[in-house]
mmCIF file of C-alpha atoms and ligand atoms in Angstrom:
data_model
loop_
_atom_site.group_PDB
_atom_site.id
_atom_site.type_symbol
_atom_site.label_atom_id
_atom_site.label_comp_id
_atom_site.label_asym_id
_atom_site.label_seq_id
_atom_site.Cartn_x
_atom_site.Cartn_y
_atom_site.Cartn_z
ATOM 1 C CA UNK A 516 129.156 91.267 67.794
ATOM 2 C CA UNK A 517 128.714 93.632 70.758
ATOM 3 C CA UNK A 518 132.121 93.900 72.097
ATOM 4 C CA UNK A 519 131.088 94.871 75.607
ATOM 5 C CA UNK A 520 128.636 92.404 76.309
ATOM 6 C CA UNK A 521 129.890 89.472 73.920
ATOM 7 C CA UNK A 522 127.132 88.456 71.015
ATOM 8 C CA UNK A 523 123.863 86.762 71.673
ATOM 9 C CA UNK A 524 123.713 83.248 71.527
ATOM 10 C CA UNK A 525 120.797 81.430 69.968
ATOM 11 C CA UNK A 526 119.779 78.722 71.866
ATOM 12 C CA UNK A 527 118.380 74.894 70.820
ATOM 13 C CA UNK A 528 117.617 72.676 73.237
ATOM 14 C CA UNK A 529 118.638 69.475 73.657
ATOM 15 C CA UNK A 530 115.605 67.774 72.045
ATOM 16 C CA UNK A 531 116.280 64.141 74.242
ATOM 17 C CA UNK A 532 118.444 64.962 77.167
ATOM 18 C CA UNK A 533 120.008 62.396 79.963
ATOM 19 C CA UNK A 534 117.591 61.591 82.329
ATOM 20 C CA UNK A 535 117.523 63.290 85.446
ATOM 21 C CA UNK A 536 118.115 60.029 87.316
ATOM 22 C CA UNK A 537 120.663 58.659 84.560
ATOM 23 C CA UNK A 538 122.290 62.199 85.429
ATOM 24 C CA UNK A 539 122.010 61.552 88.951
ATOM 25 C CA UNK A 540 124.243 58.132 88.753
ATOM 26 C CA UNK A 541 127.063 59.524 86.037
ATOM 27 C CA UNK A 542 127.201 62.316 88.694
ATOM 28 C CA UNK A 543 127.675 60.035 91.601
ATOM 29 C CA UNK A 544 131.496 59.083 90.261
ATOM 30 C CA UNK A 545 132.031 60.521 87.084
ATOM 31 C CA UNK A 546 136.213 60.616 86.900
ATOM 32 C CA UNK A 547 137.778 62.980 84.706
ATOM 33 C CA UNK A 548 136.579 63.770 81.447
ATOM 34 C CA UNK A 549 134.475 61.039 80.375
ATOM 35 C CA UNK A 550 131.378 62.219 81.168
ATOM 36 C CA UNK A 551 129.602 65.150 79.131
ATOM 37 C CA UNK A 552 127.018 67.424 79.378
ATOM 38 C CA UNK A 553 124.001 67.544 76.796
ATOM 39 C CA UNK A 554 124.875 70.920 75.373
ATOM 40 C CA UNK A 555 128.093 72.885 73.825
ATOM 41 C CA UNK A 556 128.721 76.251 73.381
ATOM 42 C CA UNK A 557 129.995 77.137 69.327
ATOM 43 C CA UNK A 558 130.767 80.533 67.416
ATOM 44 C CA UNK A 559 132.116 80.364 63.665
ATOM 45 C CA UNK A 560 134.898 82.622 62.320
ATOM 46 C CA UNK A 561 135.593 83.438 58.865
ATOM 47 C CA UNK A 562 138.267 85.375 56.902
ATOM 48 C CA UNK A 563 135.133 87.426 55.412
ATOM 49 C CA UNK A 564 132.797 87.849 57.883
ATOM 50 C CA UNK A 565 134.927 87.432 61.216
ATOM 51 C CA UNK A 566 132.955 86.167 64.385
ATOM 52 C CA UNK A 567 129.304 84.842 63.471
ATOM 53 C CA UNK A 568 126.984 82.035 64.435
ATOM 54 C CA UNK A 569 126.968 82.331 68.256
ATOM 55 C CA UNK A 570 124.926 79.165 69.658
ATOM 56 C CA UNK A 571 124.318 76.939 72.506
ATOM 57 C CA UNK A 572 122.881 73.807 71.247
ATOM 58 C CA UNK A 573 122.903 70.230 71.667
ATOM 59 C CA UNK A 574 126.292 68.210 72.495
ATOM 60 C CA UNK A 575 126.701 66.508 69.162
ATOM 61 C CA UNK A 576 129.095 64.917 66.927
ATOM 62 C CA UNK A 577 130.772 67.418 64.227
ATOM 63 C CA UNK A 578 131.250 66.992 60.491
ATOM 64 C CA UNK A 579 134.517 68.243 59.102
ATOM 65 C CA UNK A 580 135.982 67.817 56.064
ATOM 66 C CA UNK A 581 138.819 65.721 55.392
ATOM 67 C CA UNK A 582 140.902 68.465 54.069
ATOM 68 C CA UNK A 583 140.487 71.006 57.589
ATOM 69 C CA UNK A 584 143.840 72.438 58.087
ATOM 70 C CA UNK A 585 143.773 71.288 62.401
ATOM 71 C CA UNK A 586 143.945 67.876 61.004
ATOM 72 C CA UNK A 587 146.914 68.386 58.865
ATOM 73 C CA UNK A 588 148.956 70.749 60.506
ATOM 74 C CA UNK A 589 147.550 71.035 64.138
ATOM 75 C CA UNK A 590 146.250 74.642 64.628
ATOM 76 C CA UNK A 591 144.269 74.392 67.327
ATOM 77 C CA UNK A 592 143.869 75.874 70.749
ATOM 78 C CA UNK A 593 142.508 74.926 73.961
ATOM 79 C CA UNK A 594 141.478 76.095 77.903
ATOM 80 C CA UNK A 595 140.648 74.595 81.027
ATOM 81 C CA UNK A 596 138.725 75.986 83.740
ATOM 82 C CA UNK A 597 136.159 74.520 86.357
ATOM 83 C CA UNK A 598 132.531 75.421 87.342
ATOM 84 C CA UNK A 599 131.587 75.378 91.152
ATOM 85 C CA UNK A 600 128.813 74.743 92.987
ATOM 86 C CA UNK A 601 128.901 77.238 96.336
ATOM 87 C CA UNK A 602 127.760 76.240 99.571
ATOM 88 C CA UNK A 603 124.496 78.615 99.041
ATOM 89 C CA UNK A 604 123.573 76.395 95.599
ATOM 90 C CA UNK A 605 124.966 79.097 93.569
ATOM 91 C CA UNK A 606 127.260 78.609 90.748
ATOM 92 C CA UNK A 607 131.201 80.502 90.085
ATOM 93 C CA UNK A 608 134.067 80.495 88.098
ATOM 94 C CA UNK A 609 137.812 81.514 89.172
ATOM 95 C CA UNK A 610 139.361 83.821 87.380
ATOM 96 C CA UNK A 611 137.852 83.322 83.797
ATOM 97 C CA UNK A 612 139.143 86.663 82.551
ATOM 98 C CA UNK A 613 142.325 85.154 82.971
ATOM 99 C CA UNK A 614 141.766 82.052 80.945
ATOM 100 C CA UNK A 615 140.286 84.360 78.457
ATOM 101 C CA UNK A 616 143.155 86.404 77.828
ATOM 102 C CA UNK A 617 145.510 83.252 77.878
ATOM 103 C CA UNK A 618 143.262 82.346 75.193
ATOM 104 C CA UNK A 619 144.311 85.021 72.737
ATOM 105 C CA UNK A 620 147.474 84.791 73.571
ATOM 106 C CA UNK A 621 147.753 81.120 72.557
ATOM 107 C CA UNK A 622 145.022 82.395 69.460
ATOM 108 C CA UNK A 623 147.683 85.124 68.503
ATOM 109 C CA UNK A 624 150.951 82.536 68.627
ATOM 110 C CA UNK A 625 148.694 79.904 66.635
ATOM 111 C CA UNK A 626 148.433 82.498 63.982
ATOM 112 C CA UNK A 627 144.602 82.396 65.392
ATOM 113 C CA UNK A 628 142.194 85.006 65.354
ATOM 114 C CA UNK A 629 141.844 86.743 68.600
ATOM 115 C CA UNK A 630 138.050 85.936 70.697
ATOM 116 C CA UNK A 631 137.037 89.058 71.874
ATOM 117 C CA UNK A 632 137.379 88.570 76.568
ATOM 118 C CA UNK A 633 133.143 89.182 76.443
ATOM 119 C CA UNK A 634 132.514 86.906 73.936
ATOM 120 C CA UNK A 635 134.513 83.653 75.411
ATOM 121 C CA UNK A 636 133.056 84.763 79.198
ATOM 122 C CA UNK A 637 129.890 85.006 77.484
ATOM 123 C CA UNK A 638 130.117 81.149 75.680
ATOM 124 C CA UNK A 639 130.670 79.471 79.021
ATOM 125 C CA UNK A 640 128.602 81.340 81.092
ATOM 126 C CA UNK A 641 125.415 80.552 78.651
ATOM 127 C CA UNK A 642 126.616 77.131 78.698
ATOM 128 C CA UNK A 643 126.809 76.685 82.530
ATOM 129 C CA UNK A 644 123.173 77.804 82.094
ATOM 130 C CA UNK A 645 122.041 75.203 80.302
ATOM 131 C CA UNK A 646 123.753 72.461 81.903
ATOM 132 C CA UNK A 647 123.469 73.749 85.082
ATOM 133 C CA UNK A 648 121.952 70.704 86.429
ATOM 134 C CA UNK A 649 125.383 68.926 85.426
ATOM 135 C CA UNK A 650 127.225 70.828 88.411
ATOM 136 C CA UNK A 651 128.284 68.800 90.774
ATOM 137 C CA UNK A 652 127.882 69.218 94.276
ATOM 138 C CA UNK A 653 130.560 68.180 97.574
ATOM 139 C CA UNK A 654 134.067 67.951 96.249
ATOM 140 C CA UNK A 655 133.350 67.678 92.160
ATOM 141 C CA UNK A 656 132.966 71.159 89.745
ATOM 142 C CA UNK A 657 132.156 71.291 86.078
ATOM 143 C CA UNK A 658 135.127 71.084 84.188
ATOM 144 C CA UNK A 659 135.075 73.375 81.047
ATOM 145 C CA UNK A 660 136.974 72.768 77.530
ATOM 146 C CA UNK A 661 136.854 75.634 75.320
ATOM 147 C CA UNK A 662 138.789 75.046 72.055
ATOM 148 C CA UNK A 663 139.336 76.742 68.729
ATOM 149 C CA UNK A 664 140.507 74.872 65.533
ATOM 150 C CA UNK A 665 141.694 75.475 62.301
ATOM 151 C CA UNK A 666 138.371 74.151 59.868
ATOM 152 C CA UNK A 667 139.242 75.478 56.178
ATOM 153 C CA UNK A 668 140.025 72.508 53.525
ATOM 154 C CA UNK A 669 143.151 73.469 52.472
ATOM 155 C CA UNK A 670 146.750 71.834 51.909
ATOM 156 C CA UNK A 671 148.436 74.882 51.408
ATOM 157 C CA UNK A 672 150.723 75.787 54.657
ATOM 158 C CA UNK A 673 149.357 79.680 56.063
ATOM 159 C CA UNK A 674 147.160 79.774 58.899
ATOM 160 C CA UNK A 675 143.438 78.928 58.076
ATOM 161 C CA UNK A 676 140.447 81.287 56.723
ATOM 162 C CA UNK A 677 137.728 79.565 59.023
ATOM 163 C CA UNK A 678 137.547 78.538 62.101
ATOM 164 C CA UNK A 679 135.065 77.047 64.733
ATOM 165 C CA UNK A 680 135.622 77.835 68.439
ATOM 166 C CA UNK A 681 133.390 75.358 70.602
ATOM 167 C CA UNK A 682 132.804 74.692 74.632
ATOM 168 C CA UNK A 683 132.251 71.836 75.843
ATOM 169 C CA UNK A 684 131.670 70.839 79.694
ATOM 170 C CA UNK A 685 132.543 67.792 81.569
ATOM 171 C CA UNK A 686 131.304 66.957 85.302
ATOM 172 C CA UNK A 687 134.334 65.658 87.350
ATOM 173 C CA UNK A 688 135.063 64.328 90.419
ATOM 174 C CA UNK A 689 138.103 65.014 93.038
ATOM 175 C CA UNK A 690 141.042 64.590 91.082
ATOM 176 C CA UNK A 691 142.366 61.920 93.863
ATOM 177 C CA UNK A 692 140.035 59.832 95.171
ATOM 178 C CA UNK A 693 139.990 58.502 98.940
ATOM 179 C CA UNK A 694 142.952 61.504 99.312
ATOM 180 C CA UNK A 695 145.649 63.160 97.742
ATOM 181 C CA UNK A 696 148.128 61.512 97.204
ATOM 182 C CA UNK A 697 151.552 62.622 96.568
ATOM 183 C CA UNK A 698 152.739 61.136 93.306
ATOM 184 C CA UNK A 699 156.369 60.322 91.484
ATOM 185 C CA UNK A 700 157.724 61.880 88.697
ATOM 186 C CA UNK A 701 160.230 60.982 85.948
ATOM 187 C CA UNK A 702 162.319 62.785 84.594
ATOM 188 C CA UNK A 703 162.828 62.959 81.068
ATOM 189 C CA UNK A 704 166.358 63.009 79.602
ATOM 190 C CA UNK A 705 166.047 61.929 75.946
ATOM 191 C CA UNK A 706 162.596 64.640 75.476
ATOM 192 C CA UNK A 707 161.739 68.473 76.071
ATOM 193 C CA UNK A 708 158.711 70.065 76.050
ATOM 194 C CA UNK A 709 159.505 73.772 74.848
ATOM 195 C CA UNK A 710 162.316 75.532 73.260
ATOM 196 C CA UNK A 711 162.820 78.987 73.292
ATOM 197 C CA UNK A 712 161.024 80.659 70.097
ATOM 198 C CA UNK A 713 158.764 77.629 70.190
ATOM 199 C CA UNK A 714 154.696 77.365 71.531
ATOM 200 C CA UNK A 715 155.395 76.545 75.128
ATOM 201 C CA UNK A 716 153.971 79.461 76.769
ATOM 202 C CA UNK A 717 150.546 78.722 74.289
ATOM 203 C CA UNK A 718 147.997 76.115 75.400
ATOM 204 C CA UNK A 719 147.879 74.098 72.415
ATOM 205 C CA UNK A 720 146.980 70.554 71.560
ATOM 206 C CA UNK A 721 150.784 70.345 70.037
ATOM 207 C CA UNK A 722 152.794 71.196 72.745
ATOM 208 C CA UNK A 723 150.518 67.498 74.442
ATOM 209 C CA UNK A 724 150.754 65.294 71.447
ATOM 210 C CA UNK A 725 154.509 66.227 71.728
ATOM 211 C CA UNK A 726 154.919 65.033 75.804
ATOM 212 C CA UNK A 727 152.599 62.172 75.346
ATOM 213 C CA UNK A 728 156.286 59.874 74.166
ATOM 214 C CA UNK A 729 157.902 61.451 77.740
ATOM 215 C CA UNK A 730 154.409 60.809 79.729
ATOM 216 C CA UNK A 731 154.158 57.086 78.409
ATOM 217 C CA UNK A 732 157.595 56.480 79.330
ATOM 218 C CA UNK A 733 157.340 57.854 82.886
ATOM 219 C CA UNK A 734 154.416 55.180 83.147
ATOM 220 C CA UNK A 735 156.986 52.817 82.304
ATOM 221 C CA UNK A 736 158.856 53.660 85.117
ATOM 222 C CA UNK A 737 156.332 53.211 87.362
ATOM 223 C CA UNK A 738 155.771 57.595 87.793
ATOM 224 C CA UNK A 739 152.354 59.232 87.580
ATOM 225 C CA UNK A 740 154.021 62.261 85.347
ATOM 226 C CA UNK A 741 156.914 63.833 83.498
ATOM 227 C CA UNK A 742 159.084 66.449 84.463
ATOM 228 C CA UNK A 743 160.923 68.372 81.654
ATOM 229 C CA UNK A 744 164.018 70.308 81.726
ATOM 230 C CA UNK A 745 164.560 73.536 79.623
ATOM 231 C CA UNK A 746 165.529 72.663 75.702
ATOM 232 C CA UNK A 747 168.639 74.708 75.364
ATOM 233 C CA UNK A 748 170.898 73.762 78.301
ATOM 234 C CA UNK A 749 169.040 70.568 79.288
ATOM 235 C CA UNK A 750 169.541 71.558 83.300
ATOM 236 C CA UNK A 751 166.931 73.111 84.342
ATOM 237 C CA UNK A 752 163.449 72.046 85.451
ATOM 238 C CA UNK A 753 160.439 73.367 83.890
ATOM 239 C CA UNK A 754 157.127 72.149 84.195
ATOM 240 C CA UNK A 755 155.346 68.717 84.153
ATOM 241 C CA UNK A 756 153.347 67.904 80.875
ATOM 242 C CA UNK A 757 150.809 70.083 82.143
ATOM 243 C CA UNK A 758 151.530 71.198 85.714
ATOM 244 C CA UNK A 759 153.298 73.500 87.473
ATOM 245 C CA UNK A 760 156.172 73.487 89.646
ATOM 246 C CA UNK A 761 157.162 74.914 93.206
ATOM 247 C CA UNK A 762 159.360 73.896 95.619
ATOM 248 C CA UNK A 763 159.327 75.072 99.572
ATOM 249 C CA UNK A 764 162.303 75.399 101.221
ATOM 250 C CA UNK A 765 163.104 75.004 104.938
ATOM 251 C CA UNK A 766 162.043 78.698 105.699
ATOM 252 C CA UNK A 767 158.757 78.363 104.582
ATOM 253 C CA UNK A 768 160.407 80.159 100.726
ATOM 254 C CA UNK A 769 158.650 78.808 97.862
ATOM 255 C CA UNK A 770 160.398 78.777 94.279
ATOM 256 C CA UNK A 771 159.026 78.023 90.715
ATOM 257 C CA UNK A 772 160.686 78.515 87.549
ATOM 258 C CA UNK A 773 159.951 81.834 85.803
ATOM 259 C CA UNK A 774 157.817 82.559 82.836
ATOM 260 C CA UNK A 775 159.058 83.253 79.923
ATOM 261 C CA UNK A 776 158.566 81.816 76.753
ATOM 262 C CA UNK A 777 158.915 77.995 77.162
ATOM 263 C CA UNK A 778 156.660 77.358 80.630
ATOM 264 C CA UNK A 779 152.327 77.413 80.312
ATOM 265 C CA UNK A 780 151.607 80.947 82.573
ATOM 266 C CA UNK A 781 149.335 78.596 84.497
ATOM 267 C CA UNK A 782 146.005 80.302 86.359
ATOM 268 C CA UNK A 783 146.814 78.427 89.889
ATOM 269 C CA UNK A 784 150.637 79.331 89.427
ATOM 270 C CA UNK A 785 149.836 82.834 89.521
ATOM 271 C CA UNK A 786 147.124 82.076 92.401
ATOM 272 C CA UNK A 787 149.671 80.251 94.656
ATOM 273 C CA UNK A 788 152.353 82.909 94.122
ATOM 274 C CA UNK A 789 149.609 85.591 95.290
ATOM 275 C CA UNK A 790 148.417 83.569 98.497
ATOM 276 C CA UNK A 791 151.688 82.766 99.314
ATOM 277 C CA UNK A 792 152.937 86.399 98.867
ATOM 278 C CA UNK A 793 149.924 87.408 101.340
ATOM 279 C CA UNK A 794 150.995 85.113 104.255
ATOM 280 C CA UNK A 795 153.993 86.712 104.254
ATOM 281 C CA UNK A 796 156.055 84.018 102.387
ATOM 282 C CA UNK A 797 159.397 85.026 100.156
ATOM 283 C CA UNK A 798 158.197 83.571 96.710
ATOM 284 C CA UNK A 799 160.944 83.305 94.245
ATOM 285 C CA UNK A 800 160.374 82.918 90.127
ATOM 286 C CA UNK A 801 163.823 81.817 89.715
ATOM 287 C CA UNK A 802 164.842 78.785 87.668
ATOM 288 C CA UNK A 803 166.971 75.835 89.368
ATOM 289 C CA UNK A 804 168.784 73.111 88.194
ATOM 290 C CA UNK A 805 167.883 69.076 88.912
ATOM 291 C CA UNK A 806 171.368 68.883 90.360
ATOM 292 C CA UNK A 807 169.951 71.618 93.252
ATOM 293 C CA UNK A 808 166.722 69.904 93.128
ATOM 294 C CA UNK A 809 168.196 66.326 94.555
ATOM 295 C CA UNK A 810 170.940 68.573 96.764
ATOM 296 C CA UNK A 811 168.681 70.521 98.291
ATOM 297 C CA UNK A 812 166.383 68.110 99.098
ATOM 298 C CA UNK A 813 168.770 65.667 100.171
ATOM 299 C CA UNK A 814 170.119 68.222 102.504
ATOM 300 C CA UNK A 815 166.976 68.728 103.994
ATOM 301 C CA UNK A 816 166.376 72.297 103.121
ATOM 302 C CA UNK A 817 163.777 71.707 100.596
ATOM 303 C CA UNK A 818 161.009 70.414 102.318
ATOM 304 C CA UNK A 819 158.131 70.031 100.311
ATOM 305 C CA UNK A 820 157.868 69.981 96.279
ATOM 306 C CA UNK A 821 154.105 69.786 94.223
ATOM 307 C CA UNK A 822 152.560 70.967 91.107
ATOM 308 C CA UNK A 823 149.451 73.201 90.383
ATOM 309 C CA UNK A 824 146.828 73.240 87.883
ATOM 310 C CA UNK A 825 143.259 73.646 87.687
ATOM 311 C CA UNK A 826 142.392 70.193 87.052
ATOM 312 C CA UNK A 827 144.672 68.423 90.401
ATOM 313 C CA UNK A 828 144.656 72.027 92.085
ATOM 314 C CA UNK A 829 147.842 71.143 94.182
ATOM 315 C CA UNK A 830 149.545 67.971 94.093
ATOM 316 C CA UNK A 831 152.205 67.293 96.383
ATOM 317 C CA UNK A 832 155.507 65.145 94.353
ATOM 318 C CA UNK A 833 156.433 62.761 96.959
ATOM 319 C CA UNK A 834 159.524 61.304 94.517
ATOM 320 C CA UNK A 835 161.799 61.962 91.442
ATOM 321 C CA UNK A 836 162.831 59.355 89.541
ATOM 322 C CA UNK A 837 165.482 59.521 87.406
ATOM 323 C CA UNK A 838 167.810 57.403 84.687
ATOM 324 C CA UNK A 839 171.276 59.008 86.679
ATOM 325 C CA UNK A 840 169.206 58.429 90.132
ATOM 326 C CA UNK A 841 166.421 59.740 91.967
ATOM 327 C CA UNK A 842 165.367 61.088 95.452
ATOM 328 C CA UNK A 843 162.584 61.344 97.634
ATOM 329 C CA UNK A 844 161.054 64.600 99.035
ATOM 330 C CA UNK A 845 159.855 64.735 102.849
ATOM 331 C CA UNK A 846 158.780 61.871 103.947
ATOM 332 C CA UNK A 847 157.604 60.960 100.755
ATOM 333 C CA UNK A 848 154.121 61.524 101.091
ATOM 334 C CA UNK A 849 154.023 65.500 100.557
ATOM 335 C CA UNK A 850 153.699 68.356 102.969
ATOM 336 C CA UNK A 851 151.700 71.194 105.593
ATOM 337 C CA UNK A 852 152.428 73.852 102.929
ATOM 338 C CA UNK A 853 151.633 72.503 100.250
ATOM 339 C CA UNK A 854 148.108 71.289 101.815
ATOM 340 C CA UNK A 855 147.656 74.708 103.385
ATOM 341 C CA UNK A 856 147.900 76.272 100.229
ATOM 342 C CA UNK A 857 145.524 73.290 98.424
ATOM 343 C CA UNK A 858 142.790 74.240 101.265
ATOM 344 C CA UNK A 859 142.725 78.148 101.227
ATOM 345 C CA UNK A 860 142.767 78.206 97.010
ATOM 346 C CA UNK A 861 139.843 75.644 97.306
ATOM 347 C CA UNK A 862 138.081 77.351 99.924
ATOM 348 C CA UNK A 863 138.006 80.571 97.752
ATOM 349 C CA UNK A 864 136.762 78.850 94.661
ATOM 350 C CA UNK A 865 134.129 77.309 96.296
ATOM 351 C CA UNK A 866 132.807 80.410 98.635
ATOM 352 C CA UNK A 867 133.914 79.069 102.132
ATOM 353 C CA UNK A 868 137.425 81.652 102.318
ATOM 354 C CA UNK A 869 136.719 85.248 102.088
ATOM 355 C CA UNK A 870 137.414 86.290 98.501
ATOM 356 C CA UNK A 871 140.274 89.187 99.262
ATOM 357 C CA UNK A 872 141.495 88.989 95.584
ATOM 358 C CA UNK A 873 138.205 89.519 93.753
ATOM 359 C CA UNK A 874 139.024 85.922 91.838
ATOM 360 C CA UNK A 875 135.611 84.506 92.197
ATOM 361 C CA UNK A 876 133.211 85.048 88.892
ATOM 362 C CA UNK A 877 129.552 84.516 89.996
ATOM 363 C CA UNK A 878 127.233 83.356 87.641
ATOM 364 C CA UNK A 879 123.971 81.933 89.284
HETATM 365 C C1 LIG B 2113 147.067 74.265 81.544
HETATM 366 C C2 LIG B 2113 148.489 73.989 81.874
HETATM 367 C C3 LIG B 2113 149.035 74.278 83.136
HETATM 368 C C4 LIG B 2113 148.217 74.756 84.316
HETATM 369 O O1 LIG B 2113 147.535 75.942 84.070
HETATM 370 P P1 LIG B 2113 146.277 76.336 84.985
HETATM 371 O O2 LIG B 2113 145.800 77.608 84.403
HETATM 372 O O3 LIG B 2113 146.769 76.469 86.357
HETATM 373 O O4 LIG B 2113 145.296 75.219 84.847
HETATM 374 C C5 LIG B 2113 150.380 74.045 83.325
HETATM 375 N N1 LIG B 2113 151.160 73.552 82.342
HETATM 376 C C6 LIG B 2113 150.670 73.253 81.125
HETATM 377 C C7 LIG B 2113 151.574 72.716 80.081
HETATM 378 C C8 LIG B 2113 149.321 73.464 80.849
HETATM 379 O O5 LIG B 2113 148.835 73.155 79.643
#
């Protein structure tokens, strides 16, 4: 595999792909990850042999046996990042380096091998190629999953000998249709996400099948997400299931939790801290309690609260519910910061905000 460059992917066409005007309507109001594209990107690892078998080829059903070791004991990896369509007709990516190094990070606490940077750039990049007709135009982006996972049959617990690593891509629309709207939030007493020592800082399938209890239970309560406090001291806030968290106070400060073991080192975190930073805003990575959350907020001096990720962007929390009571943020229905922020990170990604940061990846 040519380390520089990443490997060379054969290619196999789709031999019956969706319709153009099939396309044409799924693209129209496709939602969020329902609707897929015809091909998918796939590179084989073995113990022996090491990275192999570098294809793009048609979207298709896999068989695995019984016996893999990701169905067992859940080694398996993931990313998220989005495709855009620029107001030229071209075609970027934000930051995919970054999603690429996250990658081995999460590959190396996984007990994973480690994807060379060139060779998961390379994977997506072919496979915006040959979807490229999937890519939405006006406010939707091609949302890419690539994912690694454990495939050896074997029972024995030690991390696998083979493994397949696969893209897949997923037209999507705005996140919040007709508007964003600001949304509630539980938060979760009896659940945490991440304990120190554990996988919270890795983006893998675990650390979700582990929130999903906490997630359905904010539904209960009538909240669109979770909010977690830290494992050891239960007093802190965190993250949402898979969100972000900053809070603006009343001179224009923002403050998110720090990194640092037990919170995801999201892409947009980091690219909200930067912006921020360059309008001259104080920007904090200092943890705080729920008991200054609800103070501070029912004092007034926190005026705005949302949470980033590539998949909402910014989302403004309008209201915390909790079991030992709640409180509202604002007005409720979110804030000029928090928007601000949503419009220049968004104008960047899609080519309409001068790119001062060198975050935008062209790739047609
Ligand atoms: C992916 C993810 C995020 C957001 O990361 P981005 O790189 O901004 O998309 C935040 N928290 C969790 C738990 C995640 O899995």
């Amino acid at each position: 595999m040519n380390a520089e460059n990443g490997p060379f992917f054969t290619r196999r066409q789709h031999p019956s792909p969706v319709a153009a005007n099939v396309r044409a309507t799924l693209l129209e109001d496709p939602g969020f990850g329902r609707v897929f594209t015809d091909h998918m990107a796939t590179i084989r690892w073995t113990q022996d042999e090491g990275w192999r078998d570098a294809e793009i080829r048609p979207r298709e059903p896999f068989l695995i046996d019984p016996a893999a070791a990701v169905l067992h004991y859940a080694q398996e990896i993931f990313e998220g990042l989005k495709a855009y369509r620029l107001s030229d007709g071209g075609v970027a990516l934000f930051r995919p380096e970054q999603n690429a190094r996250r990658f081995q990070a999460s590959a190396e606490r996984l007990a994973m091998p480690a994807l060379p940077e060139a060779a998961f750039l390379k994977s997506i990049e072919e496979l915006i190629e040959a979807d490229v007709a999937w890519v939405p135009g006006g406010d939707g982006s091609l949302y890419l999953r690539p994912f690694m996972f454990a495939a050896e049959p074997f029972l024995g617990v030690r991390p696998a000998a083979e493994y397949w690593y696969v893209v897949i891509a997923s037209p999507v629309g705005a996140y919040f249709k007709g508007g964003k709207k600001a949304v509630t939030v539980w938060l979760s007493d009896d659940y945490t996400r991440a304990a120190p020592g554990g996988t919270g800082a890795a983006k893998c399938g675990g650390n979700y099948a582990a929130s999903l209890v906490a997630q359905a239970e904010a539904m209960k309560h009538g909240c669109d997400q979770v909010v977690f406090l830290d494992a050891a001291e239960r007093k802190y806030v965190e993250e949402l299931g898979g969100m972000n968290v900053f809070l603006v106070y009343e001179d224009g400060s923002l403050q998110t939790p720090p990194l640092g073991g037990t919170i995801l080192p999201g892409v947009t975190r980091d690219a909200i801290i930067t912006l921020a930073k360059a309008e001259g805003r104080a920007v904090r990575e200092e943890r705080f309690s729920f008991a200054q959350w609800k103070a501070d907020a029912e004092a007034g001096k926190i005026r705005e609260s949302f949470a980033c990720g590539t998949a909402a962007v910014v989302t403004p929390i309008g209201e915390i519910k909790a079991a030992e009571g709640g409180f509202v943020i604002g007005n409720g229905g979110g804030g000029a910061v928090a928007e601000a922020l949503r419009a220049k990170l968004v104008g960047i990604q899609r080519g309409d905000v001068p790119d001062t940061h060198g975050w935008v990846r062209r790739v047609l």
